[in-house]
GROMACS .gro file of C-alpha atoms in nm:
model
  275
    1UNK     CA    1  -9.652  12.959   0.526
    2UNK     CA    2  -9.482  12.793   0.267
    3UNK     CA    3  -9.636  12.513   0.090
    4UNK     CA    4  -9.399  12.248  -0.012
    5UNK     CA    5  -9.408  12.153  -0.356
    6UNK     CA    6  -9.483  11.840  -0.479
    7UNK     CA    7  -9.176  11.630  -0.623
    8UNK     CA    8  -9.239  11.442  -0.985
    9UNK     CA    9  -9.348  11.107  -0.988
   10UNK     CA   10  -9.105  10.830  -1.060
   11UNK     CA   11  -9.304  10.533  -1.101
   12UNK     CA   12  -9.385  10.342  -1.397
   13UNK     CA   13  -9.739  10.420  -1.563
   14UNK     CA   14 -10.017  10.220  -1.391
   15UNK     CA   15 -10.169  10.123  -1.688
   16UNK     CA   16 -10.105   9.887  -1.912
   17UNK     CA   17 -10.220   9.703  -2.173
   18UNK     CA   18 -10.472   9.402  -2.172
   19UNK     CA   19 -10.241   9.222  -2.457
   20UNK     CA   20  -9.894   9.319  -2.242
   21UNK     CA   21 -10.084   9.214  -1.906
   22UNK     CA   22 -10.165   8.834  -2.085
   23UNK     CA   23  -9.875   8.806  -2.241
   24UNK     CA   24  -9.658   8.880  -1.879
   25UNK     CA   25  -9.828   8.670  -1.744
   26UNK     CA   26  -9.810   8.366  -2.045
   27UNK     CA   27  -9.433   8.417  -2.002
   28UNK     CA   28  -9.379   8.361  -1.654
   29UNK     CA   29  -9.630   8.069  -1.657
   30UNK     CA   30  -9.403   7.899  -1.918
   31UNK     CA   31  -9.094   8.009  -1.748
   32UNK     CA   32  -9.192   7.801  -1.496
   33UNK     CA   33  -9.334   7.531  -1.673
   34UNK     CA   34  -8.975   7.483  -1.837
   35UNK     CA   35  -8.826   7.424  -1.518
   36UNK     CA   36  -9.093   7.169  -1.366
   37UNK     CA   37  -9.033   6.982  -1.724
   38UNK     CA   38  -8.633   7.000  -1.702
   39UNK     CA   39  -8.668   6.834  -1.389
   40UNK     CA   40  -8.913   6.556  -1.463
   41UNK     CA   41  -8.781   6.485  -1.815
   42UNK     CA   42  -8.391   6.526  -1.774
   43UNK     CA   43  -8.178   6.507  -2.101
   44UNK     CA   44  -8.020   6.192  -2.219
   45UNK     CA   45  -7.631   6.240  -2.281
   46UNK     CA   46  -7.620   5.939  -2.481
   47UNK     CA   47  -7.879   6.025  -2.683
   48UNK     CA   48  -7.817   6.404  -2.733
   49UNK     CA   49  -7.454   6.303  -2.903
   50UNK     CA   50  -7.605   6.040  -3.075
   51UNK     CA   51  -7.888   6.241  -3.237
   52UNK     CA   52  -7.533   6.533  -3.303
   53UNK     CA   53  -7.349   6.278  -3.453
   54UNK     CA   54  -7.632   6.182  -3.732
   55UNK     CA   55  -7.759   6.626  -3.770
   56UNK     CA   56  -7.378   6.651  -3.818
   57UNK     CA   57  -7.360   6.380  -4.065
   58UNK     CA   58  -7.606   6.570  -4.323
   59UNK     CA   59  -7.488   6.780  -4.575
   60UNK     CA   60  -7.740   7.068  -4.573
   61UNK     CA   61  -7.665   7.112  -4.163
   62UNK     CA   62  -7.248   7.095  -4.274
   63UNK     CA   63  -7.299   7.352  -4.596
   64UNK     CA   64  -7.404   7.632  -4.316
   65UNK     CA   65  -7.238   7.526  -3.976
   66UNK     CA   66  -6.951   7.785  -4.013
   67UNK     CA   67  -6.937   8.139  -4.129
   68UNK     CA   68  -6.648   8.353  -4.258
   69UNK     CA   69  -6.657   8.754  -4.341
   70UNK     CA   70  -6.326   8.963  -4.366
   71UNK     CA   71  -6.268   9.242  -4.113
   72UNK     CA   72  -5.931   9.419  -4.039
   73UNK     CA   73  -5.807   9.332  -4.370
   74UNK     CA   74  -5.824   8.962  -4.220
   75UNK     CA   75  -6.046   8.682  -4.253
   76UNK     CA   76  -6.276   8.554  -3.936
   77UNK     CA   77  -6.400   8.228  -3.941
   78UNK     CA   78  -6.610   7.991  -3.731
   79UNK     CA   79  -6.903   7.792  -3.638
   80UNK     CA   80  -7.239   7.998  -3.703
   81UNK     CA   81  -7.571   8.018  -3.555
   82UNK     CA   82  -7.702   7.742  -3.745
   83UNK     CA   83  -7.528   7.525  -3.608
   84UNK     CA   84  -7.566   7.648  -3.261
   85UNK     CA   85  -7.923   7.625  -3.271
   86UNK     CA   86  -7.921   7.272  -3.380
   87UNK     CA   87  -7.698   7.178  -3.075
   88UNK     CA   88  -7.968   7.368  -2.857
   89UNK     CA   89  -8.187   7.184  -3.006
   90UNK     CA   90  -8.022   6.784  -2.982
   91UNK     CA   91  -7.910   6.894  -2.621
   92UNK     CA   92  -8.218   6.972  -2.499
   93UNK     CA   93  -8.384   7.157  -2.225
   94UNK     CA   94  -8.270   7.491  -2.354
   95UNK     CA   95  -8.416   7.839  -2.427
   96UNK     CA   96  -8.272   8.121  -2.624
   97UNK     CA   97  -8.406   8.398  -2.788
   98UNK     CA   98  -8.346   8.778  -2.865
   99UNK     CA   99  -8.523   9.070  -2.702
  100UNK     CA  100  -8.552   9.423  -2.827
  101UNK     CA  101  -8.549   9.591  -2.504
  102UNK     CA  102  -8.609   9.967  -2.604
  103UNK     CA  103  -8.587  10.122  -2.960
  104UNK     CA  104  -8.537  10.469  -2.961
  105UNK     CA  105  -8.576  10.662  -3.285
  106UNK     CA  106  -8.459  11.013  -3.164
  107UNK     CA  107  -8.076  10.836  -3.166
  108UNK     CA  108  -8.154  10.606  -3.354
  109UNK     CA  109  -8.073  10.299  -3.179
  110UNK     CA  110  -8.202   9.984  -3.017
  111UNK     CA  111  -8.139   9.818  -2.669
  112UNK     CA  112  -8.117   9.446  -2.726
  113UNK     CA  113  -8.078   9.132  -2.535
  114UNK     CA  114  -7.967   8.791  -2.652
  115UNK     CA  115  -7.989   8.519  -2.370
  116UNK     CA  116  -7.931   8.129  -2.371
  117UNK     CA  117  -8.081   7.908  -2.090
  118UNK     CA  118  -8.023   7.592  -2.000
  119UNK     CA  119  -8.326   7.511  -1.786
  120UNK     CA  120  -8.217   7.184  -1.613
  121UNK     CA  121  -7.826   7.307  -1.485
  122UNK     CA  122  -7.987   7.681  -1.410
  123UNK     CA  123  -7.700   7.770  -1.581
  124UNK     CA  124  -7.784   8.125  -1.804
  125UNK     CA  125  -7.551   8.342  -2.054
  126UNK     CA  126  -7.711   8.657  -2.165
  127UNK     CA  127  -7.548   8.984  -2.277
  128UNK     CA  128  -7.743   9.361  -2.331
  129UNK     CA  129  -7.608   9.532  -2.644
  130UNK     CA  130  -7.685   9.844  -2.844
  131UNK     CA  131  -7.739   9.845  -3.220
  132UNK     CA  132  -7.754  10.136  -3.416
  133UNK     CA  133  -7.979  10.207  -3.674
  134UNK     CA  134  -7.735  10.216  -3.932
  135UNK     CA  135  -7.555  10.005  -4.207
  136UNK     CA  136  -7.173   9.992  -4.371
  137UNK     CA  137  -7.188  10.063  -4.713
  138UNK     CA  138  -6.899  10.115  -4.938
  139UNK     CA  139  -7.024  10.458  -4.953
  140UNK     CA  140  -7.054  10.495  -4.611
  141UNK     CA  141  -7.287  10.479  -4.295
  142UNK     CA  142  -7.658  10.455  -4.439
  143UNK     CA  143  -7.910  10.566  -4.179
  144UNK     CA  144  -8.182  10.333  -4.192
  145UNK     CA  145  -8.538  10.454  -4.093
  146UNK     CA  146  -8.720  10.166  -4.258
  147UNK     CA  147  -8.922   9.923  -4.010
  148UNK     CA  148  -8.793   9.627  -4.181
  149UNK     CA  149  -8.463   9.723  -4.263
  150UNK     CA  150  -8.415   9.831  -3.867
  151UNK     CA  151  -8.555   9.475  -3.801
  152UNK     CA  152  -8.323   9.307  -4.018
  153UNK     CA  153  -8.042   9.496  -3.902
  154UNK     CA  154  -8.127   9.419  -3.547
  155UNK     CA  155  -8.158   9.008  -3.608
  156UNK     CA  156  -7.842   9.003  -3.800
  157UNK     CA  157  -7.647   9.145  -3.532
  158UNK     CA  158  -7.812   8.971  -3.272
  159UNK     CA  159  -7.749   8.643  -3.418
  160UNK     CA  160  -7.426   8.668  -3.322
  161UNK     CA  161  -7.493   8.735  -2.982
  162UNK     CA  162  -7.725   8.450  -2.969
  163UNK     CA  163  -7.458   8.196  -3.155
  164UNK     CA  164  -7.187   8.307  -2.853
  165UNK     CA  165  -7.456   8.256  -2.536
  166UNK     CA  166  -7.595   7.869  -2.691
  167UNK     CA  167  -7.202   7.819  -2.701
  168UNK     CA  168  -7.107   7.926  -2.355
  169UNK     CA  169  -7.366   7.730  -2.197
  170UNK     CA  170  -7.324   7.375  -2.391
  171UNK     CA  171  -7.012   7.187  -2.294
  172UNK     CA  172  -6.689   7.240  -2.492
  173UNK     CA  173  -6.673   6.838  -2.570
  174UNK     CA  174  -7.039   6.871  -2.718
  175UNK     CA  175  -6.945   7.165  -2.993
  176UNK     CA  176  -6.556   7.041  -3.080
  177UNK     CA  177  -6.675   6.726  -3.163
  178UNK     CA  178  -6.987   6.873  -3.390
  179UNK     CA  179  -6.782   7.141  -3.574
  180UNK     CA  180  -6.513   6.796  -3.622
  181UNK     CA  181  -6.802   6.601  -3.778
  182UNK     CA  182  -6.942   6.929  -4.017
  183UNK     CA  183  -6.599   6.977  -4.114
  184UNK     CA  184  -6.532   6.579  -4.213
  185UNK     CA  185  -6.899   6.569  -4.388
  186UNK     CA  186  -6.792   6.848  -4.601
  187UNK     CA  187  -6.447   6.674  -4.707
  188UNK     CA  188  -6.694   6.391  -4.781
  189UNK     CA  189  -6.932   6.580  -4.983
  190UNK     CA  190  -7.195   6.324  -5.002
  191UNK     CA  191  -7.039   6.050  -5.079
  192UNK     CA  192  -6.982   6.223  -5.442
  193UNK     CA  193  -6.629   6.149  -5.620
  194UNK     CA  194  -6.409   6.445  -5.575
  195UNK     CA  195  -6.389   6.489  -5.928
  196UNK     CA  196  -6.741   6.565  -5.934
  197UNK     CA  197  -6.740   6.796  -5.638
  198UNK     CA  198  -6.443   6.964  -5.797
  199UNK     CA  199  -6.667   7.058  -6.117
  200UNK     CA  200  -7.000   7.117  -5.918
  201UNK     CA  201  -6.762   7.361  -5.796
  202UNK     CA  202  -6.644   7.491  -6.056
  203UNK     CA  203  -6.993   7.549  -6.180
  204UNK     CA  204  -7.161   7.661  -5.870
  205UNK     CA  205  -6.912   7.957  -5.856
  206UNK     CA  206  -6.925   8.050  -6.265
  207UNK     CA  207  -7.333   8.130  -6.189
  208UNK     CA  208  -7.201   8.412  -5.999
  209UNK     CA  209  -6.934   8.528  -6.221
  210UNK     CA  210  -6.643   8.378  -6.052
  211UNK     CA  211  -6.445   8.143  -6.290
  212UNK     CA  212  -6.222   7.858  -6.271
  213UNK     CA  213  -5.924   8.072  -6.298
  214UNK     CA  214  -5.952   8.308  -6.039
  215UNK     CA  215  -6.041   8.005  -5.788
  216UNK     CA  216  -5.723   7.888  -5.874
  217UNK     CA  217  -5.577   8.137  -5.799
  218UNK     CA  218  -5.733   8.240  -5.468
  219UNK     CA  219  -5.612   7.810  -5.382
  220UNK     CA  220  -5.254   7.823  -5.578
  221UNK     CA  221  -5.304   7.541  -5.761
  222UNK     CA  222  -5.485   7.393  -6.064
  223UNK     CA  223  -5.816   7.209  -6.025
  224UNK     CA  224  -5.664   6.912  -6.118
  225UNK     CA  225  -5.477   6.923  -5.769
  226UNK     CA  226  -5.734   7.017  -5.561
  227UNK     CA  227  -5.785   6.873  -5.218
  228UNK     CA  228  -6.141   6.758  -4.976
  229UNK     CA  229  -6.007   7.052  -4.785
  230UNK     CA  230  -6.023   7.309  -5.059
  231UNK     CA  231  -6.386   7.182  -5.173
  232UNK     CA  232  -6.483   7.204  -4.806
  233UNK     CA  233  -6.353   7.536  -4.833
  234UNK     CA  234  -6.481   7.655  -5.159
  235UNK     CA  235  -6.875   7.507  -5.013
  236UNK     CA  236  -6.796   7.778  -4.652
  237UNK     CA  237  -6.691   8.080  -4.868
  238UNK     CA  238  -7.013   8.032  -5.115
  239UNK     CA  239  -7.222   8.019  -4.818
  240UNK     CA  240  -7.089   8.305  -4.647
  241UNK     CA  241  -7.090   8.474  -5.015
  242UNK     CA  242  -7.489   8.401  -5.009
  243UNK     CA  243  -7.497   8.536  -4.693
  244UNK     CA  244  -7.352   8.837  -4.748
  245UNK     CA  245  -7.068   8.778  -4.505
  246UNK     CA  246  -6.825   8.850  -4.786
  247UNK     CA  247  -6.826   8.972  -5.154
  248UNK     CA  248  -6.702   8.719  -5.472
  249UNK     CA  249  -6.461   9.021  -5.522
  250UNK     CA  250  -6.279   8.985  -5.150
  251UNK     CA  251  -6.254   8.657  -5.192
  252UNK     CA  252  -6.175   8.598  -5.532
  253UNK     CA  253  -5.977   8.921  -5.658
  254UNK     CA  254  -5.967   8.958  -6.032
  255UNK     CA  255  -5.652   8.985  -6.203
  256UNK     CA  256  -5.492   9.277  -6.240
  257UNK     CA  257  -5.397   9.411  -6.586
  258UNK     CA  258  -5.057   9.599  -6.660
  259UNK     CA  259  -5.082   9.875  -6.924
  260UNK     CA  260  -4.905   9.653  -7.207
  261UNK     CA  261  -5.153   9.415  -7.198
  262UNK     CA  262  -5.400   9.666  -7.267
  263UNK     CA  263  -5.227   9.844  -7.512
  264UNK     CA  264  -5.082   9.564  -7.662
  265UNK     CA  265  -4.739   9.702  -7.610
  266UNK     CA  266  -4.809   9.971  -7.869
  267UNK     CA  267  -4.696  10.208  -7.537
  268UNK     CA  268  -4.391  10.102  -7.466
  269UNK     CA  269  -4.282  10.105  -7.842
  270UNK     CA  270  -4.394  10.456  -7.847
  271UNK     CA  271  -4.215  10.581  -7.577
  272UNK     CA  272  -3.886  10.392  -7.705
  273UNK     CA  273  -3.956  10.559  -8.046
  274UNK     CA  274  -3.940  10.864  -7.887
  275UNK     CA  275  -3.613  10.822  -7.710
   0.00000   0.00000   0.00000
């Protein structure tokens, strides 16, 4: 008679960890700890825009509330992570975070999770992603197979995950009228003259090899006419330039040189000699 033959188990490994069993358990606990707190201790509307209002009001918060990188031959702009954590933080009662799921090495890839919670509404935005191990160069794909470099790699493109979940759960009101305030405390600057901000400017942008000239020409128009706006402007592409969102050379192209000025004309009178 036939014996049948036993069929491979399915199930998860019984064993695990002492560290993973605490720290399963430390999570739920404070999981649920959130929620009896929401409830208890609900937020103050009032004094979540109020405490906005006065974050929004300072310069460092402004100088990094919006981000900008080129893609498609066009430029994307828009409020950044920064600033979206602050608003987490002034609304209260919310959790976010980023999870590496699973990192496999034989593709080279990692399953990640970004999430955003608000704990008092139940009302959750999360989104499972894959990012591979790799990197855009302007020689190409670079594999990375570094442990920081893959953790780098995997926070940078999480962030952005994270930025869109703290958005879709805050109300619409509550983020217009922050990125409104950034964007009028950067046309402030401090409560500096404009002609000052216009040569901070100037010299803030020479320390990386980007001169007065070519930001005039990147603005069409002479320093002398610039704007609040085009400071404000200037302050979001250095940032994002810092970042590494964008290069100096994207945003600020050097001139281009035609052959007579490099030759002095000598060509053209040689060629007309010839003739």
């Amino acid at each position: 008679m036939n014996q049948p033959v036993p069929l491979p188990s399915t199930t998860a490994p019984a064993r695990i960890g002492q560290g993973t069993a605490v720290e399963q358990s430390r999570a739920a606990a404070e999981v649920q700890a959130a929620v009896v707190v929401a409830q208890q201790c609900p937020r103050n509307i009032q004094a979540a825009v109020a405490e906005m209002r006065e974050s929004c009001k300072q310069q460092g918060l402004a100088e990094r509330a919006f981000f900008r990188y080129s893609r498609g031959g066009s430029t994307v702009t828009g409020a950044s992570v920064h600033l979206a954590r602050e608003l987490a933080r002034v609304w209260g009662n919310v959790q976010y975070g980023l999870v590496e799921m699973r990192r496999d090495d034989d593709y080279g890839q990692s399953e990640m999770q970004a999430f955003a919670w608000d704990v008092q509404t139940n009302s959750r935005n999360s989104s499972t992603f894959i990012v591979p191990h790799r990197r855009d160069t302007k020689s190409g794909s670079k594999q990375l197979t570094d442990m920081r470099d893959i953790y780098e790699n995997n926070a940078n493109n999480g962030a952005r995950r994270v930025r869109e979940a703290i958005f879709a759960i805050l109300p619409p009101w509550f983020v217009e009228e922050a990125k409104d305030l950034c964007n009028q405390t950067l046309r402030d600057g401090g409560g500096k003259p404009l002609a000052q901000r216009v040569a901070d400017a100037i010299k803030t942008f020479e320390g990386i090899g980007i001169t007065a000239d070519r930001i005039e020409n990147r603005l069409d128009r002479l320093s002398a006419k610039w704007t609040e706006h085009d400071v404000a402007q200037l302050i979001v592409i250095f940032k994002s330039i810092q970042r590494g969102e964008v290069t100096a050379e994207d945003e600020f192209p050097a001139p281009r040189v035609s052959t007579d000025e490099l030759t002095g004309g000598k060509t053209a009178e040689k060629t007309g000699g010839a003739a």
